[in-house]
Short mmCIF file of C-alpha atoms in Angstrom, two decimals:
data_model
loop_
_atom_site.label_atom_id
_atom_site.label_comp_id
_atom_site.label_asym_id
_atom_site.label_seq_id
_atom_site.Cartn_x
_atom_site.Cartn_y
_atom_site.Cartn_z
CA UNK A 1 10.41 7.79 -15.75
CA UNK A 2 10.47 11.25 -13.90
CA UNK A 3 7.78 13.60 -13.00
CA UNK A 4 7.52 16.53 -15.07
CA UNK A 5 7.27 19.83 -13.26
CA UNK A 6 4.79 21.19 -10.53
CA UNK A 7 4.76 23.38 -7.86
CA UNK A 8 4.78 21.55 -4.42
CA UNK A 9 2.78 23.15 -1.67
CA UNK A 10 3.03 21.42 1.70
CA UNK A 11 -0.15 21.74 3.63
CA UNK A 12 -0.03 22.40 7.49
CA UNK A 13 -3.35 22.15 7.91
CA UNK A 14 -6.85 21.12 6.11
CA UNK A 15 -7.97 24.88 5.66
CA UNK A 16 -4.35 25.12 4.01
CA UNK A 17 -5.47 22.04 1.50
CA UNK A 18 -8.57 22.95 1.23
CA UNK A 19 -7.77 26.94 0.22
CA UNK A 20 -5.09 25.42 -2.38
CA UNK A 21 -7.69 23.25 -3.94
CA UNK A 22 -9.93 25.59 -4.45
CA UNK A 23 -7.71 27.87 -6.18
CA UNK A 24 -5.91 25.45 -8.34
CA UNK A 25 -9.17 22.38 -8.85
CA UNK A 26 -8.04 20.54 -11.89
CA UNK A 27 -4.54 21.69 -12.14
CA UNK A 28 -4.02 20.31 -8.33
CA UNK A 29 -3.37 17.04 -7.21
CA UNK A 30 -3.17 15.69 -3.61
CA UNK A 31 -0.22 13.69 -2.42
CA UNK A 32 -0.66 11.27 0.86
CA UNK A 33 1.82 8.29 1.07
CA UNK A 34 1.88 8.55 -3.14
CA UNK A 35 1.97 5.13 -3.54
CA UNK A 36 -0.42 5.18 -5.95
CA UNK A 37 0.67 8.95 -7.24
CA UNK A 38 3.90 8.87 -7.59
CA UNK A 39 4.19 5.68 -10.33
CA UNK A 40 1.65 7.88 -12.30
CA UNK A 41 3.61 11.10 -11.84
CA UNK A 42 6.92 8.85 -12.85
CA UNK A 43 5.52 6.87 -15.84
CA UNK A 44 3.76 10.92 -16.76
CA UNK A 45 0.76 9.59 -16.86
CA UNK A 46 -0.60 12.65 -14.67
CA UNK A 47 1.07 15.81 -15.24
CA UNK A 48 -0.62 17.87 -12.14
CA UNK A 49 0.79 21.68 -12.38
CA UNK A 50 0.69 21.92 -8.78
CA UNK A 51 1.12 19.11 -6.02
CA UNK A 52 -0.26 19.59 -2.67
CA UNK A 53 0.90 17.40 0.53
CA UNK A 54 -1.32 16.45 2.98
CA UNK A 55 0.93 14.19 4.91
CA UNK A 56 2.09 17.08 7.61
CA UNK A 57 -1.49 18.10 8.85
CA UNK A 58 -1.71 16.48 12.26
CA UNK A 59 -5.28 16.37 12.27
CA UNK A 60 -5.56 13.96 9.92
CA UNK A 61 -3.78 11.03 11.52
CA UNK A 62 -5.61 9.28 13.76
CA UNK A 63 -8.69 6.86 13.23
CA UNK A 64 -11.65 7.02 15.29
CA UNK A 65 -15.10 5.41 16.35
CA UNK A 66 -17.73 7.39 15.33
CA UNK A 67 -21.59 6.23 15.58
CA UNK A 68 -20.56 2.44 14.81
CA UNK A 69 -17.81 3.62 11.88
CA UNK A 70 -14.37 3.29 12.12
CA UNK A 71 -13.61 7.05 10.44
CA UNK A 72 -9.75 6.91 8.97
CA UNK A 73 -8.82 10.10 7.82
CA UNK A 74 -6.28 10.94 5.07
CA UNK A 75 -2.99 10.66 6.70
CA UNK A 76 -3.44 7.26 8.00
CA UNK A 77 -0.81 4.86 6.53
CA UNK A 78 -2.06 1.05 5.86
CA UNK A 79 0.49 -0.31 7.59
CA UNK A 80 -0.82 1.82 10.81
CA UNK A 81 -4.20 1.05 10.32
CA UNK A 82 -3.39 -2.51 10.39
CA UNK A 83 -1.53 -2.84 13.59
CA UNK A 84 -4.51 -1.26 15.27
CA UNK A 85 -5.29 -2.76 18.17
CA UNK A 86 -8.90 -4.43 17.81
CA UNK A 87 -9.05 -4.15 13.97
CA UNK A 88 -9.88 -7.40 13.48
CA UNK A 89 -12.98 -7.67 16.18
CA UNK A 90 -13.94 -4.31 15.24
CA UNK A 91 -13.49 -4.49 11.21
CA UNK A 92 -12.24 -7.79 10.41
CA UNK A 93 -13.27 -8.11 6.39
CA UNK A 94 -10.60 -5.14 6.01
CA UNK A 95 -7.73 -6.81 8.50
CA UNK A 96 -8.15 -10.16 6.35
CA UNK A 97 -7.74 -8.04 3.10
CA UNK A 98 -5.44 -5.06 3.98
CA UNK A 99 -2.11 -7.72 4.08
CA UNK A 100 -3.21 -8.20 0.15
CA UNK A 101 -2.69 -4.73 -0.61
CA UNK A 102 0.70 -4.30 -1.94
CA UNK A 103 3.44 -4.73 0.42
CA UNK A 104 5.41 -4.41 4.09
CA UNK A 105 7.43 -1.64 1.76
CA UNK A 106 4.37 0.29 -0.07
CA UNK A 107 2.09 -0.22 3.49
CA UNK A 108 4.30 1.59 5.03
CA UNK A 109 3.58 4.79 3.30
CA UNK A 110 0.49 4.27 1.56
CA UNK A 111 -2.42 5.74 3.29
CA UNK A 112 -6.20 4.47 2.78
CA UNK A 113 -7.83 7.39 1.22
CA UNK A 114 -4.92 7.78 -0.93
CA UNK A 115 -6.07 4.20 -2.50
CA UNK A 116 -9.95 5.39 -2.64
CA UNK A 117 -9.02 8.18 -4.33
CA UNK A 118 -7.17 6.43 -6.91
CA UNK A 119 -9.77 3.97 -7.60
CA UNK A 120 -8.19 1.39 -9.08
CA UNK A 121 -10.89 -1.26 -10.15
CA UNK A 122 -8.54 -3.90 -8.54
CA UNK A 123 -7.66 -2.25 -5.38
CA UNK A 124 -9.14 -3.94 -1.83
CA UNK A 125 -9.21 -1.11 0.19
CA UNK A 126 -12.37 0.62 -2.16
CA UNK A 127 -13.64 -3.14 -2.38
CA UNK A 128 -13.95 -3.15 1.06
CA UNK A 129 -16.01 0.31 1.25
CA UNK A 130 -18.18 -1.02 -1.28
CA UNK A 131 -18.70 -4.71 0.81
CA UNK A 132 -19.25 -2.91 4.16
CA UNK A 133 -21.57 -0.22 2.40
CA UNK A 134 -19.10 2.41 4.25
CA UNK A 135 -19.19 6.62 2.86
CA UNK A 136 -16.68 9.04 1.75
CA UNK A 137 -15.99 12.05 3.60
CA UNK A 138 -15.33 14.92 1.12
CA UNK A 139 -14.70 18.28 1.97
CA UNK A 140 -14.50 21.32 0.04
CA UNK A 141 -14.53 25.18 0.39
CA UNK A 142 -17.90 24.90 -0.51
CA UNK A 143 -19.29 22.41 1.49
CA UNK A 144 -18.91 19.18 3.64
CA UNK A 145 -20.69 15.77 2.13
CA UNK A 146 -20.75 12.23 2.40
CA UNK A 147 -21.16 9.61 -0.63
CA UNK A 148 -22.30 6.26 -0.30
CA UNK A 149 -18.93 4.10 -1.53
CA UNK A 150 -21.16 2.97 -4.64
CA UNK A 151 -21.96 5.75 -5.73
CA UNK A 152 -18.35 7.37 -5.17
CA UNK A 153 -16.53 5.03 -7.84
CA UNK A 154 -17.93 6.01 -11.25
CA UNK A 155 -15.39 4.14 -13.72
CA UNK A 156 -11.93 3.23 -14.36
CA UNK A 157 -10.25 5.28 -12.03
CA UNK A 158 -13.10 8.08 -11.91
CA UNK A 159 -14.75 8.98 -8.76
CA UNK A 160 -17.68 11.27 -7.40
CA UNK A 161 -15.07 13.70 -5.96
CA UNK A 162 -15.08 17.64 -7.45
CA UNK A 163 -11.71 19.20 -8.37
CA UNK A 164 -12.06 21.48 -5.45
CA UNK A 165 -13.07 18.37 -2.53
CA UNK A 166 -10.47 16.34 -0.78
CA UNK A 167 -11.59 13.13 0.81
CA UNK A 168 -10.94 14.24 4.60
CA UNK A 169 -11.87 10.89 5.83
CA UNK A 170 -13.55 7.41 4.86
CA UNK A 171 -15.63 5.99 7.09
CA UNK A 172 -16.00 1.48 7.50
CA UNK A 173 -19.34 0.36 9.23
CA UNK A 174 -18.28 -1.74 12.05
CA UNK A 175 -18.80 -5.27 12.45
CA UNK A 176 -22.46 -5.96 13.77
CA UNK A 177 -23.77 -8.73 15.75
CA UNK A 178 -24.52 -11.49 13.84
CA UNK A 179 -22.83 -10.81 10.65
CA UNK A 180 -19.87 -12.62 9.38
CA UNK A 181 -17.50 -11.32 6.07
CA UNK A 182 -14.74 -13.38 4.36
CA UNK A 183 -11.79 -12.12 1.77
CA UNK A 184 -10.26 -13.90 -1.08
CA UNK A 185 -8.83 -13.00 -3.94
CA UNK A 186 -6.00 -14.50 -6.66
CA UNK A 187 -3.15 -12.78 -8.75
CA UNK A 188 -0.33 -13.54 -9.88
CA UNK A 189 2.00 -12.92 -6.93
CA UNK A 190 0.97 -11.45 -3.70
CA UNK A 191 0.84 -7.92 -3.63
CA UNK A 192 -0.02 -8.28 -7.73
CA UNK A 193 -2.82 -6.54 -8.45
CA UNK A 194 -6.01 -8.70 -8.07
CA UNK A 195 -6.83 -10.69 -11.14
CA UNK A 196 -10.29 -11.46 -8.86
CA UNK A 197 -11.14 -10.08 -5.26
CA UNK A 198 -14.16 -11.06 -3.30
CA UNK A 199 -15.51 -9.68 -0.24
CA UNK A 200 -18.74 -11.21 0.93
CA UNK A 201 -20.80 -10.27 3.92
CA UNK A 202 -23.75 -12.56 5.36
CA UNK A 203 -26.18 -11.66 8.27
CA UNK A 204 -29.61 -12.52 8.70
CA UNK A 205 -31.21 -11.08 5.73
CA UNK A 206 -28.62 -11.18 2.95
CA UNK A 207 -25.29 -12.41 1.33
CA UNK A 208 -24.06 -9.31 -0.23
CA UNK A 209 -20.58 -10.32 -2.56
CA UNK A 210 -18.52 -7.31 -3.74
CA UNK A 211 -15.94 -7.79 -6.54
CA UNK A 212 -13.03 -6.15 -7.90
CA UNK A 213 -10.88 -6.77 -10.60
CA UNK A 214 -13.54 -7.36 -13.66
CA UNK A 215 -16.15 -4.55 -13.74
CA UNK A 216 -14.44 -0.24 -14.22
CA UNK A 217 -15.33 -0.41 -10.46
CA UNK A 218 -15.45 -2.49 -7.28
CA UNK A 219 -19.24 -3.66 -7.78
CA UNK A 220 -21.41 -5.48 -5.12
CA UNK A 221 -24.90 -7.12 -5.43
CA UNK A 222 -27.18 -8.34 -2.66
CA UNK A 223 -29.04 -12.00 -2.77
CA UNK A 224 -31.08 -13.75 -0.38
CA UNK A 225 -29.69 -16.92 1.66
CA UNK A 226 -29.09 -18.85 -1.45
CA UNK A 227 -27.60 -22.21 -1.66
CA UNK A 228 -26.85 -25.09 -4.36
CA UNK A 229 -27.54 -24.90 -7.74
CA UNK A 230 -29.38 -21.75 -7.12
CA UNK A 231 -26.38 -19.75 -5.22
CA UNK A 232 -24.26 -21.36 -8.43
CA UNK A 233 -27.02 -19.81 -11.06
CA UNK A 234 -27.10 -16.17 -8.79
CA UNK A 235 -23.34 -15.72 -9.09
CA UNK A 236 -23.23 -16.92 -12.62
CA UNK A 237 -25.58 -14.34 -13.35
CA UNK A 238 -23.75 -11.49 -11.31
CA UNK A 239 -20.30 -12.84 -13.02
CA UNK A 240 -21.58 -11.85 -16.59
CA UNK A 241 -23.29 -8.99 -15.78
CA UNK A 242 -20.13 -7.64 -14.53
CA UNK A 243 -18.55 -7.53 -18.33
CA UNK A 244 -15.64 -9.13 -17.67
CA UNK A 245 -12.59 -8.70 -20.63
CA UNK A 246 -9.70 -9.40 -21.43
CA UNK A 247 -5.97 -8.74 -20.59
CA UNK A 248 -2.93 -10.04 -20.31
CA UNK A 249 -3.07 -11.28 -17.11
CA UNK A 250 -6.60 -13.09 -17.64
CA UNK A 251 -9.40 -13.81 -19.97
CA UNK A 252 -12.96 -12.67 -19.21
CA UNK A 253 -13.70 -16.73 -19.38
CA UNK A 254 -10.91 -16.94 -16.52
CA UNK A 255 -12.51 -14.24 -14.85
CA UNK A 256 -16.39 -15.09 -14.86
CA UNK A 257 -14.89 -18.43 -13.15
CA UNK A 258 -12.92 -16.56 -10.63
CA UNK A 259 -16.32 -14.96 -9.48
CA UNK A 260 -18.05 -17.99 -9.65
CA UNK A 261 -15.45 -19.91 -7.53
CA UNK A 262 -14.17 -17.53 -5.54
CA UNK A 263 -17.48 -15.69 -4.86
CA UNK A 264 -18.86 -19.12 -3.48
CA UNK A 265 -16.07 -19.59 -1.06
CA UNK A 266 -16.61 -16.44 0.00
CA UNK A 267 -20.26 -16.05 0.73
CA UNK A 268 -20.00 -19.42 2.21
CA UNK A 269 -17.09 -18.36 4.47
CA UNK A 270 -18.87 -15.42 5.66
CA UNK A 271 -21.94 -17.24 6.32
CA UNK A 272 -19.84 -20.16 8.73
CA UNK A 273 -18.72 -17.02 10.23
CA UNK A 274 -21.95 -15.55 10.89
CA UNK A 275 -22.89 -18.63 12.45
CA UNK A 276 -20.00 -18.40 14.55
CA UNK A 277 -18.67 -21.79 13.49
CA UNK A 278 -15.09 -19.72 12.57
CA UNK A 279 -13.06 -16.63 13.47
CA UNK A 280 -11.60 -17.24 9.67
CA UNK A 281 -12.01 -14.23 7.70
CA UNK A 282 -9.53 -14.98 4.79
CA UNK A 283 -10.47 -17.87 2.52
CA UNK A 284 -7.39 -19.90 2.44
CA UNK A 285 -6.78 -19.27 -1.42
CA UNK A 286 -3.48 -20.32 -3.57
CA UNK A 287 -2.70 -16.96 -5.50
CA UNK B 1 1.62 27.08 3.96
CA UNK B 2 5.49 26.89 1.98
CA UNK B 3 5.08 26.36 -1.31
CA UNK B 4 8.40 25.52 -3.57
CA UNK B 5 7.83 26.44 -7.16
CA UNK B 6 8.39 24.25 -10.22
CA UNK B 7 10.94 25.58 -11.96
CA UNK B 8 13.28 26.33 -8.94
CA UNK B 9 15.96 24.68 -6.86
CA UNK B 10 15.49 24.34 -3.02
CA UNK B 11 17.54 22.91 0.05
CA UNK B 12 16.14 19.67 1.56
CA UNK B 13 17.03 19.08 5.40
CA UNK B 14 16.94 15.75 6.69
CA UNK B 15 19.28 13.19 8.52
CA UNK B 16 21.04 10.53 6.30
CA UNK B 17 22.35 7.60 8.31
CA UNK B 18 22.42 9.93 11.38
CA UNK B 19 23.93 12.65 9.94
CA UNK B 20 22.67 15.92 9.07
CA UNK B 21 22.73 16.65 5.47
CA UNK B 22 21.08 19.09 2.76
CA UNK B 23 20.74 18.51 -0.48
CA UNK B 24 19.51 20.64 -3.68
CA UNK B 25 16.80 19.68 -5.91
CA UNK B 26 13.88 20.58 -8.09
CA UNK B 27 10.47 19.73 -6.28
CA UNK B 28 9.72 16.35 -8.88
CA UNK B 29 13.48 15.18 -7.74
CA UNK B 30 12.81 11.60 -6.59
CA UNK B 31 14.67 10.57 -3.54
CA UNK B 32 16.59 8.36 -5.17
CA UNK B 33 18.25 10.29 -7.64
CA UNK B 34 18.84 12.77 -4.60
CA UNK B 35 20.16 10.73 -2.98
CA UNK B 36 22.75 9.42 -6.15
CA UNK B 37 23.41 12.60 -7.74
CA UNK B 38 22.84 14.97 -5.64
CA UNK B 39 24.70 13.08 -2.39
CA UNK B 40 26.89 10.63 -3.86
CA UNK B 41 25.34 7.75 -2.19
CA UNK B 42 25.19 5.25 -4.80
CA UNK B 43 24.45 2.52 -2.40
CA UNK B 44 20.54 2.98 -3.21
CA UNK B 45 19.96 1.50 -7.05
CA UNK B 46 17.25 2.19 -8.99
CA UNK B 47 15.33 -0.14 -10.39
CA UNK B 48 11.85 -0.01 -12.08
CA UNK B 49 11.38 3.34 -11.01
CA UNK B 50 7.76 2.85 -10.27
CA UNK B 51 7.84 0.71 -7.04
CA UNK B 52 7.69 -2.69 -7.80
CA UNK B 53 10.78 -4.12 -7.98
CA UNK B 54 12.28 -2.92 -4.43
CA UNK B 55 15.94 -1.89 -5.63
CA UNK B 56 15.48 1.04 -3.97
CA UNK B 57 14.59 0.49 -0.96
CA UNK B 58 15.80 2.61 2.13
CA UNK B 59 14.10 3.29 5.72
CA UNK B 60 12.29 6.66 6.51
CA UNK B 61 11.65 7.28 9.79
CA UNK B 62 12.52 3.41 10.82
CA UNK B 63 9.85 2.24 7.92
CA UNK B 64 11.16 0.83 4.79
CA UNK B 65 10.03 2.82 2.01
CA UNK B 66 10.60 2.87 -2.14
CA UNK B 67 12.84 5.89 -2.87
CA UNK B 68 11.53 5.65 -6.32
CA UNK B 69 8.27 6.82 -4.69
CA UNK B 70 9.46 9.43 -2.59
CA UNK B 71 9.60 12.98 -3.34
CA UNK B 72 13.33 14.05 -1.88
CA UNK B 73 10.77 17.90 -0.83
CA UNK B 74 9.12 14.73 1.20
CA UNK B 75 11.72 13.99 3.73
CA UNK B 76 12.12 17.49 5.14
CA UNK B 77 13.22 17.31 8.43
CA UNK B 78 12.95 12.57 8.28
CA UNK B 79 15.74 10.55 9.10
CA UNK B 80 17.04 8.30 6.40
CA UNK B 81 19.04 5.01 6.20
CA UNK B 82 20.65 3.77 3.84
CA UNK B 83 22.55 0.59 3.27
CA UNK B 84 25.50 3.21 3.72
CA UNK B 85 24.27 3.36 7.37
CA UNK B 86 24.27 -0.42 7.55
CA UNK B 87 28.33 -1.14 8.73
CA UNK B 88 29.47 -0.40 11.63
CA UNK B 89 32.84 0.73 9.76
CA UNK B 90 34.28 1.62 6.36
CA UNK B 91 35.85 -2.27 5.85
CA UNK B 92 33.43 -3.83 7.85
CA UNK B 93 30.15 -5.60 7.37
CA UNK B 94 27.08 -5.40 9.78
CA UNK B 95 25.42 -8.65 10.91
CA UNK B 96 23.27 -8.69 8.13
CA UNK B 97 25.70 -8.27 5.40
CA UNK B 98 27.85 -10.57 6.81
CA UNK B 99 25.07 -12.97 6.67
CA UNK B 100 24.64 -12.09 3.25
CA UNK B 101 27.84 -13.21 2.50
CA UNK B 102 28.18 -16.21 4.50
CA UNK B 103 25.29 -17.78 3.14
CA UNK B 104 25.59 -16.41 -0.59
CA UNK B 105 22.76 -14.44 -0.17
CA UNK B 106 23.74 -12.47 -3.45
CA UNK B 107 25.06 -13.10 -6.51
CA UNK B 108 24.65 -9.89 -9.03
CA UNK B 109 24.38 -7.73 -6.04
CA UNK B 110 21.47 -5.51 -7.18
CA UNK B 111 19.33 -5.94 -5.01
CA UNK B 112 20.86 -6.38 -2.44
CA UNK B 113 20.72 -3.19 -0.47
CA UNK B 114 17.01 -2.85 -0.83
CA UNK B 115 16.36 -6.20 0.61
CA UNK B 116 19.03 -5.40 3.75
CA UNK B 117 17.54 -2.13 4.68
CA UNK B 118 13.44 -4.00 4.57
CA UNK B 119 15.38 -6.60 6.58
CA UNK B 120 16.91 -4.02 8.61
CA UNK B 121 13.82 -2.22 9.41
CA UNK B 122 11.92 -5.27 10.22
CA UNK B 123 14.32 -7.19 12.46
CA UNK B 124 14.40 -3.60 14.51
CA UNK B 125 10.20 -3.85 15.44
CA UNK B 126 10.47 -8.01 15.24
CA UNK B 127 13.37 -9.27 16.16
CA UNK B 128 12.38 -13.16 16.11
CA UNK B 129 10.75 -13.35 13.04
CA UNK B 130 9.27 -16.64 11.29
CA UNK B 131 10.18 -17.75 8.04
CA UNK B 132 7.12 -16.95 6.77
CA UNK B 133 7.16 -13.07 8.03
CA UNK B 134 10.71 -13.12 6.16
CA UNK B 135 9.75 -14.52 2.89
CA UNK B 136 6.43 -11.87 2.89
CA UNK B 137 9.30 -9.19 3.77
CA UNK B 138 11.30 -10.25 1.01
CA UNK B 139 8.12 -10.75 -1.08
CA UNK B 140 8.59 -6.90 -1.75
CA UNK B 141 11.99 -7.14 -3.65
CA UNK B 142 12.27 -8.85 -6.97
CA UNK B 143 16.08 -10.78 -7.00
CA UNK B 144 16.65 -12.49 -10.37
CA UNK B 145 19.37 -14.36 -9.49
CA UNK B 146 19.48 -16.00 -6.01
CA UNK B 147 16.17 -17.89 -6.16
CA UNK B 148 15.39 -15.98 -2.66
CA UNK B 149 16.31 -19.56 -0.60
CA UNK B 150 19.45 -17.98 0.76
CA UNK B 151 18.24 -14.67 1.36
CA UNK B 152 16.04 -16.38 4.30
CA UNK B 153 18.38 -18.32 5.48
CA UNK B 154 20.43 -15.46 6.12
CA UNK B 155 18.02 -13.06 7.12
CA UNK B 156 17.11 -15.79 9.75
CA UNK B 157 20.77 -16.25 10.61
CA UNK B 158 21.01 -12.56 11.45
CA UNK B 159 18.09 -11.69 12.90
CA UNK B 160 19.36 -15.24 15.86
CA UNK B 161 22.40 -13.35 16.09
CA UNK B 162 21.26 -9.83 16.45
CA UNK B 163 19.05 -11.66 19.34
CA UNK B 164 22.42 -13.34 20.69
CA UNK B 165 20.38 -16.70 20.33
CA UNK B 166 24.01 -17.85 18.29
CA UNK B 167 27.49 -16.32 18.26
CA UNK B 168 29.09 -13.97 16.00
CA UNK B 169 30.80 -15.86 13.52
CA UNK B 170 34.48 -15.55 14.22
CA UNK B 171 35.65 -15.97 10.36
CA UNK B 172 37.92 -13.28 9.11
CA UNK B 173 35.28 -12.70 6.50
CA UNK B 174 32.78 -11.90 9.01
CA UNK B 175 35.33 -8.99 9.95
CA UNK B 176 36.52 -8.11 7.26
CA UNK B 177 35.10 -7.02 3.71
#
């Protein structure tokens, strides 16, 4: 339950991360708030030769608008992010999910992009992306890019990014006029990992429901307005085509239900709020 | 850009309970074990080591934070608190370990400093708190022995006296540990 060796590098600025990736790639791994890291550096289930922080580079602290994004850099913590002023008029699927992610204790140090890059299939911050159809910012020696969130997560914990890129930023499409979002999502205890997470978005053309917790990645699909039997029939479809299994803390039975359920509430949460019949983002859920 | 190697030992500067302190260690040292072994401050336990259980719990920079996940090379130049910091004297219990112990907020003890320093750092930015903004603080400890109930009610009881909303308690245990 202690890190093996590496060589810790602490990065004043982003050409200093940026020249250390490149010369170490695989055998480098960046640190942020490490609250996703450092368990896996404890329990050795990443045994990085060389650790670089990116938590003293100034640059890289404060969120801004940017061509109707919210772009949060690296070194923003959740729990910063989340007293924003105006977070949840400007972006208020991810203030309704961020108090799910861990808690007050791990907030407090874990940063956003830390959590993207981990990619945990579970994790709301990526689920988020993924609902809002937001882009990773990756930089590199090389080059500058930005990925589309679905096509960032690849797997289980495998993402788009090279061994030489850092995500500099990730970047949430604000709200838009006429288009409502909900959260919900059940495990065990709060700050559990989900066992099921829905975000669902509704304007005037779509219900788009993004889920983590089932498929290797957070995974959304787009329907039309659906209702009844036929909104029932959509998700059921979407629920097994997600290949739910098993684990300890849930069967893939429990799970395809979850979607079912849970995805229901949540489209039809987003949709009141579309309408502007509620400010209600988070679907009042027992978890 | 500094860059500590592996296999060698290096001097971390940072403030522990307002006081300026170094302390060797290898760059994977965690902060709690630098803190244990390499200050003597056994006041921080360790827990799960992986974050989850909140044993380990002290404040960085006036944010509560799991020394489990905390690189000690991390806190170069933070200030830390500990549950050391917490009394105002050797013999004598702050307001919220007084609490603690009026309302038998503890039984086995070992989680107890964890929970005071979250408390401790949340009372500081909220100082009248709802019992539902103290049960999601507490929500980040695991306490197998109190059933939590307590915990609130004391964390309640201090953070209405930190606000002067009710007197100090004028029993010698209050004063005296």
């Amino acid at each position: 339950m202690k890190p093996a060796p590496f060589d810790y590098l602490r990065a004043a600025s982003l050409d200093d991360a940026l020249d250390a990736l490149r010369q170490y790639g695989p055998e480098a791994r960046l640190i942020a708030g490490g609250q996703s890291l450092m368990p896996m550096l404890n329990m050795r289930l990443t045994k990085p030769a060389v650790l670089i922080d990116v938590m003293r580079i100034t640059a890289l602290k404060e969120p801004r608008l940017d061509n109707g994004s919210l772009v949060i850099p690296a070194g923003v913590r959740q729990a910063i992010l989340l007293d924003r002023p105006g977070l949840a008029r400007d972006l208020p699927l991810l203030a309704a999910a961020l108090p799910w992610v861990g808690h007050i204790q791990t907030r407090a140090r874990g940063t956003l992009c830390g959590s993207v890059a981990h990619a945990d299939p579970s994790a709301e911050i990526p689920l988020c992306l993924v609902a809002l159809q937001g882009e990773i910012h990756l930089r590199s020696r090389r080059k500058v890019r930005r990925v589309a969130a679905e096509d960032f997560f690849t797997g289980m914990m495998v993402t788009d990014r090279a061994d030489d890129e850092m995500i500099e930023a990730i970047a949430y499409p604000l709200r838009r006029e006429g288009a409502g979002t909900a959260f919900a999502e059940v495990g065990r205890r709060h700050g559990d990992y989900a066992i099921v997470a829905c975000a669902g978005v509704v304007d005037g053309s779509r219900m788009r429901l993004a889920v983590g917790g089932v498929a290797d990645r957070p995974t959304a699909r787009d329907f039309p307005h659906l209702d009844g039997s036929a909104l029932d029939d959509a998700l059921n479809a979407f629920a097994w085509d997600l290949g739910a299994g098993d684990d300890l803390h849930g069967t893939a039975r429990y799970r395809r239900d979850l979607v079912r359920s849970l995805g229901r509430r949540v489209l039809e949460q987003a949709a009141k709020v579309a309408r502007g019949d509620t400010h209600q983002e988070a679907v009042p859920c027992h978890s | 850009m500094p860059q500590l190697d592996a296999k060698g030992r290096h001097t971390v500067a940072f403030t522990l309970n307002g006081r300026e302190t170094t302390v060797e260690v290898e760059t994977r040292t965690l902060l709690t074990d630098a803190l244990r072994h390499g200050l003597g401050a056994t006041g921080t336990h360790v827990g799960c080591e992986h974050g989850v259980c909140g044993a380990c719990t002290v404040s960085i920079d006036g944010v509560p934070a799991r020394a489990c996940l905390t690189l000690a090379v991390g806190v170069e130049g933070c200030a830390v608190r500990t549950v050391e910091g917490l009394a105002p004297e050797p013999g004598r219990l702050g307001v919220l370990q007084a609490a603690f112990r009026r309302r038998h907020a503890l039984q086995c003890g070992f989680c107890t400093a964890g929970i005071l320093i979250s408390l401790d750092a949340y009372l500081a930015f909220r100082p009248n708190p709802s019992r539902r903004e103290i049960t999601e603080v507490i929500g980040g400890h695991l306490c197998r022995c109190t059933g939590y109930a307590p915990i609130i009610e004391a964390a309640l009881e201090a953070a209405a006296e930190l606000r002067g909303d009710i007197p100090a308690p004028s029993s010698p245990e209050a004063a005296h540990a």
